[in-house]
Amino acid sequence: MGKEWTAVPLTIARYRVPAQIVEASVCALRDGSAGTREWVILWQGRILDETTAEVTRVHVPRQNTGPLHFNISIDERLRLLDDVSAEGEFILAQLHTHPRQAFHSEVDDRLAIPKHTGAISIVVADFGVRWNGDFLATSVNRHLGAGRWHELRPDEVRELLEVIP
Ligand SMILES: [Zn+2]
């Protein structure tokens, strides 16, 4: 057993994402959105060391969604948090679809589910219909703290998200 982490360290600079998690995310977003509504999924993961985290699981929360929004009830958020913390892991990232362009809206800034500094929020265009799992085709955003988010440049995306076999 490694060190037990009580929070996601601010120093995480790399997320290892197993290819099968990427694939599951592509399918969950495309199927959930069904070409007509926004859809959100969450990545659970564990901290490997001060600079590296690894995604271990995709969660598809119960959600109310429409063409321009998604909402997860407080009860569902708490249930998820309980499940994830019981395993000594964290919600590292959220991924959601937009009808057209991928960008982090003001609502996304305010209502992102992972809220820790460094949290990742990925937005997928076109209800995920065309997304093949290439993160360079998405909007990858990182929480700088205090509700401020930064959209990563392609070179930053490549540094941050490492797809592993
Ligand atoms: Zn959004």
Short mmCIF file of C-alpha atoms and ligand atoms in Angstrom, two decimals:
data_model
loop_
_atom_site.label_atom_id
_atom_site.label_comp_id
_atom_site.label_asym_id
_atom_site.label_seq_id
_atom_site.Cartn_x
_atom_site.Cartn_y
_atom_site.Cartn_z
CA MET A 1 0.00 0.00 0.00
CA GLY A 2 1.25 3.48 -0.81
CA LYS A 3 0.67 6.65 1.08
CA GLU A 4 -2.93 7.48 1.98
CA TRP A 5 -4.00 10.76 0.47
CA THR A 6 -6.68 12.87 2.10
CA ALA A 7 -6.95 15.22 -0.85
CA VAL A 8 -5.78 15.45 -4.44
CA PRO A 9 -2.32 17.06 -4.25
CA LEU A 10 -2.01 20.40 -6.04
CA THR A 11 1.14 19.13 -7.70
CA ILE A 12 -0.49 16.50 -9.95
CA ALA A 13 0.92 17.16 -13.40
CA ARG A 14 -0.01 13.95 -15.15
CA TYR A 15 -3.08 11.75 -15.35
CA ARG A 16 -2.65 8.23 -16.63
CA VAL A 17 -5.81 7.19 -18.44
CA PRO A 18 -6.15 3.54 -19.45
CA ALA A 19 -7.26 3.18 -23.08
CA GLN A 20 -10.28 1.19 -21.97
CA ILE A 21 -11.41 4.09 -19.77
CA VAL A 22 -11.14 6.40 -22.78
CA GLU A 23 -13.18 3.96 -24.82
CA ALA A 24 -15.81 3.57 -22.09
CA SER A 25 -16.02 7.38 -21.84
CA VAL A 26 -16.55 7.78 -25.58
CA CYS A 27 -19.40 5.26 -25.50
CA ALA A 28 -21.00 6.58 -22.29
CA LEU A 29 -21.07 10.17 -23.57
CA ARG A 30 -22.30 9.26 -27.03
CA ASP A 31 -25.00 6.89 -25.77
CA GLY A 32 -26.05 9.15 -22.89
CA SER A 33 -26.29 12.24 -25.08
CA ALA A 34 -28.08 10.27 -27.79
CA GLY A 35 -27.61 13.24 -30.11
CA THR A 36 -30.18 15.28 -28.23
CA ARG A 37 -29.05 16.24 -24.73
CA GLU A 38 -26.02 17.09 -22.66
CA TRP A 39 -24.58 14.24 -20.66
CA VAL A 40 -21.98 14.06 -17.92
CA ILE A 41 -19.71 11.34 -16.63
CA LEU A 42 -17.04 11.34 -13.95
CA TRP A 43 -13.61 9.82 -13.66
CA GLN A 44 -12.66 8.19 -10.41
CA GLY A 45 -8.98 7.71 -9.76
CA ARG A 46 -6.15 7.22 -7.34
CA ILE A 47 -3.07 9.19 -6.52
CA LEU A 48 0.15 7.39 -7.42
CA ASP A 49 2.55 10.03 -6.16
CA GLU A 50 2.80 13.82 -5.76
CA THR A 51 2.74 14.38 -9.49
CA THR A 52 0.82 11.45 -10.94
CA ALA A 53 -2.74 10.19 -10.72
CA GLU A 54 -4.39 7.29 -12.50
CA VAL A 55 -7.99 7.05 -13.61
CA THR A 56 -9.55 3.79 -12.42
CA ARG A 57 -13.24 4.00 -13.17
CA VAL A 58 -15.95 5.79 -15.14
CA HIS A 59 -19.11 6.80 -13.27
CA VAL A 60 -22.33 7.58 -15.06
CA PRO A 61 -24.34 9.44 -12.42
CA ARG A 62 -28.12 9.59 -12.36
CA GLN A 63 -28.83 12.93 -13.97
CA ASN A 64 -31.49 15.24 -15.33
CA THR A 65 -30.40 16.67 -18.63
CA GLY A 66 -31.61 18.65 -21.59
CA PRO A 67 -30.20 20.10 -24.81
CA LEU A 68 -28.41 22.85 -22.84
CA HIS A 69 -27.86 21.60 -19.33
CA PHE A 70 -27.21 18.74 -17.00
CA ASN A 71 -27.97 18.43 -13.33
CA ILE A 72 -27.02 15.88 -10.71
CA SER A 73 -28.95 15.95 -7.46
CA ILE A 74 -27.19 16.59 -4.17
CA ASP A 75 -28.15 13.09 -3.01
CA GLU A 76 -26.56 11.51 -6.04
CA ARG A 77 -23.40 13.64 -5.60
CA LEU A 78 -23.10 12.58 -1.97
CA ARG A 79 -23.70 8.94 -2.83
CA LEU A 80 -20.94 9.05 -5.44
CA LEU A 81 -18.53 10.82 -3.10
CA ASP A 82 -19.18 8.20 -0.41
CA ASP A 83 -18.53 5.34 -2.84
CA VAL A 84 -15.36 6.90 -4.16
CA SER A 85 -13.91 7.90 -0.78
CA ALA A 86 -14.70 4.46 0.64
CA GLU A 87 -12.15 3.16 -1.85
CA GLY A 88 -9.59 5.80 -0.85
CA GLU A 89 -9.93 7.44 -4.25
CA PHE A 90 -11.17 10.74 -5.66
CA ILE A 91 -13.34 12.20 -8.39
CA LEU A 92 -10.55 13.54 -10.56
CA ALA A 93 -12.43 14.81 -13.57
CA GLN A 94 -15.77 15.37 -15.20
CA LEU A 95 -16.51 15.03 -18.88
CA HIS A 96 -19.64 16.40 -20.49
CA THR A 97 -21.08 17.02 -23.90
CA HIS A 98 -22.28 20.20 -25.54
CA PRO A 99 -24.68 20.47 -28.48
CA ARG A 100 -22.09 22.20 -30.65
CA GLN A 101 -18.82 23.88 -29.62
CA ALA A 102 -16.72 22.51 -26.80
CA PHE A 103 -15.80 25.19 -24.25
CA HIS A 104 -16.13 25.70 -20.51
CA SER A 105 -19.18 27.90 -20.03
CA GLU A 106 -19.74 30.18 -17.04
CA VAL A 107 -22.23 27.64 -15.73
CA ASP A 108 -19.61 24.92 -16.13
CA ASP A 109 -17.16 27.08 -14.16
CA ARG A 110 -19.64 27.41 -11.33
CA LEU A 111 -21.23 23.96 -11.27
CA ALA A 112 -18.39 21.57 -12.03
CA ILE A 113 -18.68 18.54 -9.80
CA PRO A 114 -14.99 18.08 -8.99
CA LYS A 115 -14.16 21.41 -7.35
CA HIS A 116 -10.72 20.90 -5.89
CA THR A 117 -7.89 23.04 -7.22
CA GLY A 118 -6.42 21.17 -10.16
CA ALA A 119 -9.69 19.40 -11.01
CA ILE A 120 -10.09 18.54 -14.67
CA SER A 121 -13.18 19.25 -16.76
CA ILE A 122 -13.37 18.05 -20.33
CA VAL A 123 -16.02 19.25 -22.75
CA VAL A 124 -16.89 17.26 -25.86
CA ALA A 125 -18.53 18.91 -28.88
CA ASP A 126 -21.54 17.80 -30.93
CA PHE A 127 -23.12 15.69 -28.18
CA GLY A 128 -20.14 13.36 -28.47
CA VAL A 129 -21.41 11.99 -31.78
CA ARG A 130 -18.08 12.45 -33.56
CA TRP A 131 -15.61 12.10 -30.70
CA ASN A 132 -13.16 9.22 -31.08
CA GLY A 133 -11.35 9.65 -27.78
CA ASP A 134 -8.71 12.13 -28.95
CA PHE A 135 -8.39 14.70 -26.15
CA LEU A 136 -6.91 17.23 -28.58
CA ALA A 137 -10.37 17.36 -30.16
CA THR A 138 -11.96 18.36 -26.84
CA SER A 139 -11.78 21.36 -24.52
CA VAL A 140 -9.66 20.33 -21.52
CA ASN A 141 -9.93 22.71 -18.57
CA ARG A 142 -8.20 22.83 -15.23
CA HIS A 143 -9.49 24.43 -12.07
CA LEU A 144 -7.05 27.09 -10.90
CA GLY A 145 -8.96 27.55 -7.66
CA ALA A 146 -11.63 30.02 -6.55
CA GLY A 147 -13.88 29.13 -9.47
CA ARG A 148 -11.34 30.14 -12.12
CA TRP A 149 -10.63 27.67 -14.91
CA HIS A 150 -7.92 27.55 -17.54
CA GLU A 151 -8.41 25.94 -20.95
CA LEU A 152 -5.31 23.95 -21.78
CA ARG A 153 -3.35 24.40 -24.97
CA PRO A 154 -2.68 21.27 -27.06
CA ASP A 155 0.86 20.91 -25.69
CA GLU A 156 -0.52 21.15 -22.13
CA VAL A 157 -3.18 18.55 -22.92
CA ARG A 158 -0.49 16.16 -24.19
CA GLU A 159 1.53 16.68 -21.00
CA LEU A 160 -1.43 16.26 -18.68
CA LEU A 161 -3.31 13.27 -20.11
CA GLU A 162 -1.33 10.17 -20.88
CA VAL A 163 -3.31 7.31 -22.40
CA ILE A 164 -1.85 4.00 -21.25
CA PRO A 165 -2.54 0.47 -22.55
ZN ZN B 1 -21.09 22.84 -20.41
#
